Coordinates of C-alpha atoms and ligand atoms in Angstrom, one line a residue:
M1 CA 95.5 82.0 143.9
E2 CA 93.0 79.8 143.4
R3 CA 92.4 78.7 139.7
I4 CA 89.4 79.8 138.1
D5 CA 86.8 77.6 136.5
L6 CA 85.6 79.7 133.4
A7 CA 83.3 77.2 131.6
S8 CA 81.1 77.7 135.1
L9 CA 80.5 81.3 134.1
N10 CA 78.2 83.6 132.1
L11 CA 79.5 86.1 129.4
E12 CA 79.0 88.8 131.9
E13 CA 81.4 87.3 135.1
L14 CA 83.9 85.9 132.1
T15 CA 84.4 89.5 130.7
E16 CA 84.9 90.6 134.6
K17 CA 87.3 87.9 135.6
L18 CA 89.5 88.6 132.3
R19 CA 89.3 92.1 132.9
E20 CA 90.4 91.4 136.5
I21 CA 93.1 88.8 134.9
S22 CA 94.1 91.5 132.4
E23 CA 94.8 94.2 135.5
K24 CA 96.9 92.0 137.2
S25 CA 98.9 89.9 134.7
G26 CA 99.4 93.3 132.4
V27 CA 98.7 91.3 129.1
K28 CA 96.1 93.4 127.8
I29 CA 92.9 91.0 126.9
E30 CA 90.5 93.1 124.4
K31 CA 86.8 93.1 125.4
F32 CA 85.5 91.1 122.2
R33 CA 87.7 88.2 123.3
S34 CA 85.4 87.3 126.2
A35 CA 82.9 86.6 123.7
Q36 CA 85.4 84.4 121.7
I37 CA 86.6 82.2 124.5
Y38 CA 82.9 81.8 125.9
G39 CA 82.1 80.6 122.4
W40 CA 84.9 78.0 122.2
L41 CA 84.5 77.1 126.1
T42 CA 80.8 76.1 124.7
R43 CA 81.6 74.2 121.7
G44 CA 84.1 72.2 124.1
V45 CA 87.7 72.4 124.2
Y46 CA 90.0 70.5 126.6
S47 CA 92.5 73.4 126.6
F48 CA 93.1 77.0 125.9
E49 CA 96.2 75.9 123.4
E50 CA 93.1 74.9 121.2
M51 CA 91.8 78.3 121.1
L52 CA 93.0 78.9 117.6
N53 CA 91.9 82.5 117.6
V54 CA 93.0 83.7 120.7
P55 CA 96.8 84.9 120.5
K56 CA 99.8 82.9 122.3
N57 CA 100.4 85.8 125.1
I58 CA 96.4 85.8 126.3
K59 CA 96.3 82.1 126.2
A60 CA 99.4 81.8 128.4
V61 CA 97.9 84.1 130.9
L62 CA 94.6 81.9 130.2
D63 CA 96.9 78.9 131.3
E64 CA 98.3 80.5 134.5
Y65 CA 94.8 81.9 136.1
C66 CA 92.1 79.9 135.0
F67 CA 91.7 75.9 134.3
I68 CA 89.2 73.8 131.8
T69 CA 86.8 71.4 133.3
L70 CA 85.6 69.2 130.2
P71 CA 85.1 65.7 130.9
R72 CA 86.9 63.3 129.1
V73 CA 85.6 60.1 127.5
E74 CA 87.3 57.0 129.4
K75 CA 84.6 54.6 128.5
K76 CA 82.0 54.5 126.0
L77 CA 78.9 51.6 125.8
V78 CA 76.7 51.6 122.5
S79 CA 74.0 49.4 123.0
K80 CA 73.4 47.8 119.6
I81 CA 69.8 47.5 120.3
D82 CA 68.7 51.1 120.0
G83 CA 71.9 53.1 119.8
T84 CA 72.0 54.2 123.5
V85 CA 75.3 55.5 124.3
K86 CA 76.6 54.9 128.1
Y87 CA 79.6 57.1 128.8
L88 CA 82.1 57.1 131.8
F89 CA 83.7 60.5 131.8
R90 CA 86.9 61.2 133.8
L91 CA 87.1 64.7 135.7
H92 CA 89.7 67.1 135.8
D93 CA 90.6 65.7 139.2
G94 CA 90.8 62.1 138.2
E95 CA 87.1 61.7 139.7
F96 CA 84.3 59.6 137.3
I97 CA 81.0 60.4 136.8
E98 CA 78.1 58.8 134.2
S99 CA 76.2 60.5 131.1
V100 CA 73.7 58.6 129.1
F101 CA 72.7 59.8 126.0
M102 CA 69.3 58.5 124.2
R103 CA 67.3 58.9 121.1
Y104 CA 63.9 59.7 121.0
E105 CA 61.6 60.7 118.3
H106 CA 61.4 64.2 120.3
G107 CA 64.7 64.4 120.1
N108 CA 68.3 63.1 121.7
T109 CA 68.2 63.3 125.4
L110 CA 70.9 63.5 127.6
C111 CA 71.1 62.0 130.7
V112 CA 73.7 64.0 133.2
S113 CA 74.9 63.0 136.5
T114 CA 75.1 66.3 139.2
Q115 CA 77.0 65.1 142.0
V116 CA 80.4 62.1 142.1
G117 CA 78.8 59.3 144.4
C118 CA 75.6 60.1 146.7
R119 CA 74.8 60.5 150.1
M120 CA 71.6 59.8 150.1
G121 CA 71.8 55.9 150.6
C122 CA 68.4 54.9 148.7
S123 CA 68.7 50.7 149.1
F124 CA 68.3 49.9 145.9
C125 CA 70.4 52.9 143.9
A126 CA 74.3 51.8 142.7
S127 CA 75.0 55.4 143.0
T128 CA 75.1 55.7 146.7
L129 CA 77.3 52.5 147.4
T130 CA 80.4 54.5 148.4
G131 CA 78.5 57.6 149.5
L132 CA 79.1 61.4 148.6
T133 CA 82.8 62.3 146.9
R134 CA 82.0 66.0 146.1
N135 CA 79.5 68.2 144.1
L136 CA 79.8 68.9 140.8
T137 CA 80.7 72.4 139.3
P138 CA 78.2 74.0 136.9
S139 CA 80.8 73.5 134.1
E140 CA 81.1 69.9 135.1
I141 CA 77.3 69.3 134.6
L142 CA 77.0 71.5 131.5
G143 CA 80.4 69.7 130.4
Q144 CA 78.9 66.1 129.6
V145 CA 76.4 67.9 127.4
V146 CA 78.9 69.7 125.7
A147 CA 81.4 66.3 125.7
A148 CA 78.7 64.5 124.4
Q149 CA 77.3 66.7 121.4
K150 CA 81.4 66.7 120.5
D151 CA 82.0 63.0 121.0
M152 CA 78.6 62.3 118.9
G153 CA 78.7 65.1 116.7
E154 CA 74.8 65.5 117.2
K155 CA 73.2 68.0 119.1
V156 CA 71.2 67.2 122.4
S157 CA 67.8 68.9 123.0
N158 CA 66.6 67.4 126.1
I159 CA 68.0 66.9 129.2
V160 CA 67.0 64.7 132.2
M161 CA 69.3 65.0 136.0
M162 CA 68.8 61.4 136.2
G163 CA 72.7 60.6 136.6
I164 CA 74.5 60.2 139.4
G165 CA 74.0 62.1 142.3
E166 CA 71.1 64.5 144.2
P167 CA 70.8 67.3 142.3
L168 CA 68.5 69.3 145.1
D169 CA 71.8 68.6 147.2
N170 CA 73.8 70.2 144.9
Y171 CA 71.2 73.1 144.7
D172 CA 73.1 76.3 143.7
N173 CA 76.0 74.7 141.3
V174 CA 72.5 72.9 139.5
M175 CA 71.0 76.3 139.6
K176 CA 74.0 77.9 137.9
F177 CA 74.0 75.3 135.4
L178 CA 70.1 75.7 134.3
E179 CA 71.2 79.7 133.8
L180 CA 74.1 78.4 131.5
V181 CA 72.6 75.7 129.6
N182 CA 69.8 78.2 128.8
D183 CA 72.1 81.1 127.3
E184 CA 71.1 81.9 123.8
K185 CA 74.9 82.6 122.9
G186 CA 75.3 79.4 124.5
L187 CA 73.9 75.8 124.6
N188 CA 70.2 77.4 124.4
I189 CA 68.6 74.6 125.5
G190 CA 65.0 75.5 126.9
H191 CA 63.9 74.8 130.5
R192 CA 61.1 73.1 129.2
H193 CA 63.3 70.5 127.6
I194 CA 64.9 69.9 131.4
S195 CA 63.8 67.5 133.8
L196 CA 65.4 67.7 137.3
S197 CA 64.8 64.2 139.4
T198 CA 64.7 64.1 143.7
C199 CA 64.5 61.8 146.2
G200 CA 62.6 64.5 147.9
L201 CA 64.2 66.9 150.0
C202 CA 61.2 68.9 150.7
D203 CA 63.2 72.6 151.6
K204 CA 64.7 72.7 148.5
I205 CA 61.5 71.4 146.5
R206 CA 59.8 74.4 147.9
Q207 CA 62.7 76.8 146.9
L208 CA 62.6 75.6 143.4
A209 CA 59.0 76.2 143.6
D210 CA 59.8 79.6 144.4
E211 CA 62.3 80.3 141.5
K212 CA 59.4 79.4 139.2
K213 CA 61.1 78.0 136.4
Q214 CA 59.7 76.1 133.6
I215 CA 61.6 72.7 134.4
T216 CA 59.8 69.5 134.7
L217 CA 60.1 68.3 138.4
S218 CA 60.5 64.3 138.5
L219 CA 60.0 63.1 141.9
S220 CA 61.8 59.4 143.0
L221 CA 58.1 58.5 145.3
H222 CA 58.7 54.2 144.9
A223 CA 56.3 53.9 147.7
S224 CA 52.8 55.0 149.0
D225 CA 53.3 54.6 152.4
A226 CA 55.6 56.2 155.3
E227 CA 56.8 53.1 156.2
T228 CA 58.0 51.3 153.3
R229 CA 59.3 54.7 152.0
R230 CA 61.2 54.8 155.2
K231 CA 62.7 50.9 154.5
L232 CA 63.5 51.8 151.1
M233 CA 64.8 55.3 151.2
P234 CA 66.5 56.8 154.2
V235 CA 65.8 60.5 153.2
A236 CA 62.2 59.4 154.5
R237 CA 63.0 59.5 157.8
K238 CA 63.8 63.6 157.7
Y239 CA 61.2 64.5 155.2
D240 CA 58.0 62.1 156.0
L241 CA 55.3 61.5 153.0
D242 CA 52.7 63.9 154.4
E243 CA 55.3 66.4 153.8
L244 CA 56.5 65.3 150.6
I245 CA 53.5 65.5 149.2
S246 CA 52.4 68.9 150.6
S247 CA 55.7 70.4 149.0
C248 CA 54.6 68.8 145.6
R249 CA 51.1 70.3 146.0
Y250 CA 53.4 73.7 146.8
Y251 CA 55.5 73.1 143.7
I252 CA 52.6 72.6 141.0
E253 CA 50.6 75.1 142.8
K254 CA 53.5 77.7 142.6
T255 CA 54.7 76.7 138.8
G256 CA 51.6 75.2 137.0
R257 CA 53.5 72.4 136.1
R258 CA 52.8 68.8 136.6
I259 CA 54.9 66.2 138.3
S260 CA 56.0 62.8 137.1
F261 CA 56.4 60.5 139.7
E262 CA 58.8 57.7 139.3
Y263 CA 58.1 54.1 140.9
A264 CA 60.6 51.5 140.8
M265 CA 58.5 48.1 140.9
I266 CA 60.2 46.0 143.3
A267 CA 59.2 42.6 143.8
G268 CA 57.1 42.1 146.6
E269 CA 58.3 45.4 148.3
N270 CA 56.3 48.3 146.7
D271 CA 54.1 46.5 143.6
T272 CA 51.0 44.9 145.7
H273 CA 47.4 45.6 145.2
A274 CA 47.2 47.5 148.4
H275 CA 50.1 49.7 147.2
A276 CA 48.3 50.7 143.9
E277 CA 45.3 51.6 145.7
R278 CA 47.1 53.7 148.2
L279 CA 49.2 55.1 145.7
G280 CA 46.2 56.5 143.7
N281 CA 44.5 57.8 146.7
L282 CA 47.7 59.7 147.3
L283 CA 48.1 61.5 144.2
S284 CA 44.5 61.6 143.7
G285 CA 43.3 65.5 142.3
M286 CA 47.0 66.4 141.6
I287 CA 48.3 66.9 138.3
C288 CA 50.8 64.5 137.7
H289 CA 52.0 61.7 136.0
V290 CA 53.5 58.1 137.0
N291 CA 56.4 56.7 135.3
L292 CA 56.9 53.1 136.7
I293 CA 59.9 51.5 136.6
P294 CA 61.2 47.9 136.6
L295 CA 64.0 47.7 139.0
N296 CA 67.1 47.4 137.5
D297 CA 68.9 44.9 139.0
V298 CA 71.9 46.0 141.4
K299 CA 74.5 43.0 142.0
E300 CA 75.1 44.7 145.1
R301 CA 71.5 45.4 146.0
N302 CA 68.9 42.7 147.1
Y303 CA 65.7 43.4 145.6
T304 CA 64.2 42.0 142.0
K305 CA 62.5 44.2 139.7
S306 CA 58.1 43.2 139.9
S307 CA 56.9 40.9 137.3
K308 CA 54.9 41.8 134.6
K309 CA 51.8 40.8 135.9
A310 CA 52.2 43.0 139.0
I311 CA 53.4 45.8 136.6
D312 CA 50.1 45.6 134.5
D313 CA 47.5 44.9 137.7
F314 CA 49.3 47.9 139.0
V315 CA 48.8 50.0 135.9
K316 CA 44.8 49.0 135.9
I317 CA 44.6 49.6 139.6
L318 CA 45.8 53.2 138.9
E319 CA 43.8 54.0 136.0
K320 CA 40.9 53.0 137.4
K321 CA 41.5 55.9 139.8
H322 CA 42.3 58.4 136.8
I323 CA 45.6 58.8 137.7
T324 CA 48.0 58.0 134.1
A325 CA 50.8 55.6 134.6
T326 CA 53.4 54.5 131.7
V327 CA 56.1 51.9 132.1
R328 CA 59.1 53.6 131.4
R329 CA 60.7 51.5 128.6
R330 CA 64.2 50.2 129.0
L331 CA 66.9 51.6 126.6
G332 CA 69.8 50.4 126.3
S333 CA 69.3 46.7 128.3
D334 CA 72.3 44.9 126.3
I335 CA 75.0 47.6 128.1
N336 CA 73.3 47.0 131.2
A337 CA 74.8 49.8 133.4
S338 CA 71.5 51.1 136.0
C339 CA 73.3 54.8 136.7
G340 CA 76.3 54.7 138.9
Q341 CA 77.3 50.7 138.1
L342 CA 79.9 51.5 135.6
R343 CA 81.3 54.1 138.1
A344 CA 81.1 51.7 140.7
E345 CA 83.0 48.9 138.7
N346 CA 85.5 51.5 137.7
E347 CA 86.1 52.0 141.3
K348 CA 86.6 48.4 142.3
K349 CA 89.3 48.2 139.8
Ligands
SAH1 N1 68.7 61.4 142.9 C1 67.7 61.5 142.1 C2 68.2 61.6 141.0 C3 69.2 60.5 140.7 S1 68.3 58.5 140.5 C4 66.7 60.9 142.5 O1 66.5 60.2 143.7 O2 65.6 61.3 141.8 C5 67.7 58.9 138.7 C6 66.3 57.9 139.2 O3 66.5 56.5 138.9 C7 65.5 58.1 140.7 O4 64.0 57.4 140.4 C8 66.1 56.4 141.5 O5 65.3 56.8 142.5 C9 66.2 55.4 140.3 N2 66.5 54.5 140.6 C10 68.3 54.6 141.3 N3 68.2 53.2 141.4 C11 67.6 52.2 140.5 C12 67.4 50.8 139.9 N4 67.9 50.0 140.2 N5 66.0 50.4 139.3 C13 65.8 51.5 139.0 N6 65.7 52.5 139.1 C14 66.6 53.5 140.0

């Protein structure tokens, strides 16, 4: 029998599973135990042994029928400049992922991974260098928040799905994670405090729109014309730019939420005045915001970041077209690790 990943279940599902296990094993598990066990899981334990108020015989059957997936801290880098913390987490099967803990005025934000590796192949990104290994389970996405809170001794109030992986390529598990993280008996983090970033899987953007969740959608655009986007991002060969913009409009229409467009500034590739003009026209009339991100240099990739002047000019042109744009402040620049770099380094060893 396959063992059960308990922390991927909501309280109701957990209660039902415990009932089944009780039946199968002949060990009595009273109903109130499920809330106790659920509590331990959301506070973060690495073994059933740690569940102090659960009797030995129940812990023994839990061990036999279930398993715990909480990520373990393999490596932790702390920025001396702004206190940003970068985690390399080891999963129960020996795979590695990354999360980043950032302090902002509006609260602590955790950037989480949604897959081990990525198969989207963006040409400037370190996360995709060795392709996709596997999806993360709901408990492993949630577990990054639980493990970071436990390690930091601080609450996380905002979550961004901008770590390793493409969240919409792991749709069902990400939706389950969104349900679990929102549970008031669990972490109780509201969807308005959560952003999901995608490279643009159009059919999934439409599906997400129909769910009418209050999360913020971040769209990794990185280009204002079809050709440049195809060159930078293979996903654009499957969904062209018109289709992408139309699915974004659909998302805004269905949810009433504005979209945040991510745009990595790459010298000579997508940062000229012409690119800015086109971007302004493309997004004209949309409820949106543009986030300009000076490219993080990735050793394995052949691009460099735009100059300060190119970025300033870009912002000015967008502003003239009434599109608000901000340049992303770079946290943790001394622990230099754009997402995927720590894992990539670790894989090489
Ligand atoms: N797969 C999702 C989320 C993960 S990447 C997505 O594509 O949105 C999070 C963000 O970092 C994306 O906007 C991505 O395009 C961007 N990114 C990746 N590599 C980068 C780099 N070297 N410099 C700047 N941004 C980068």
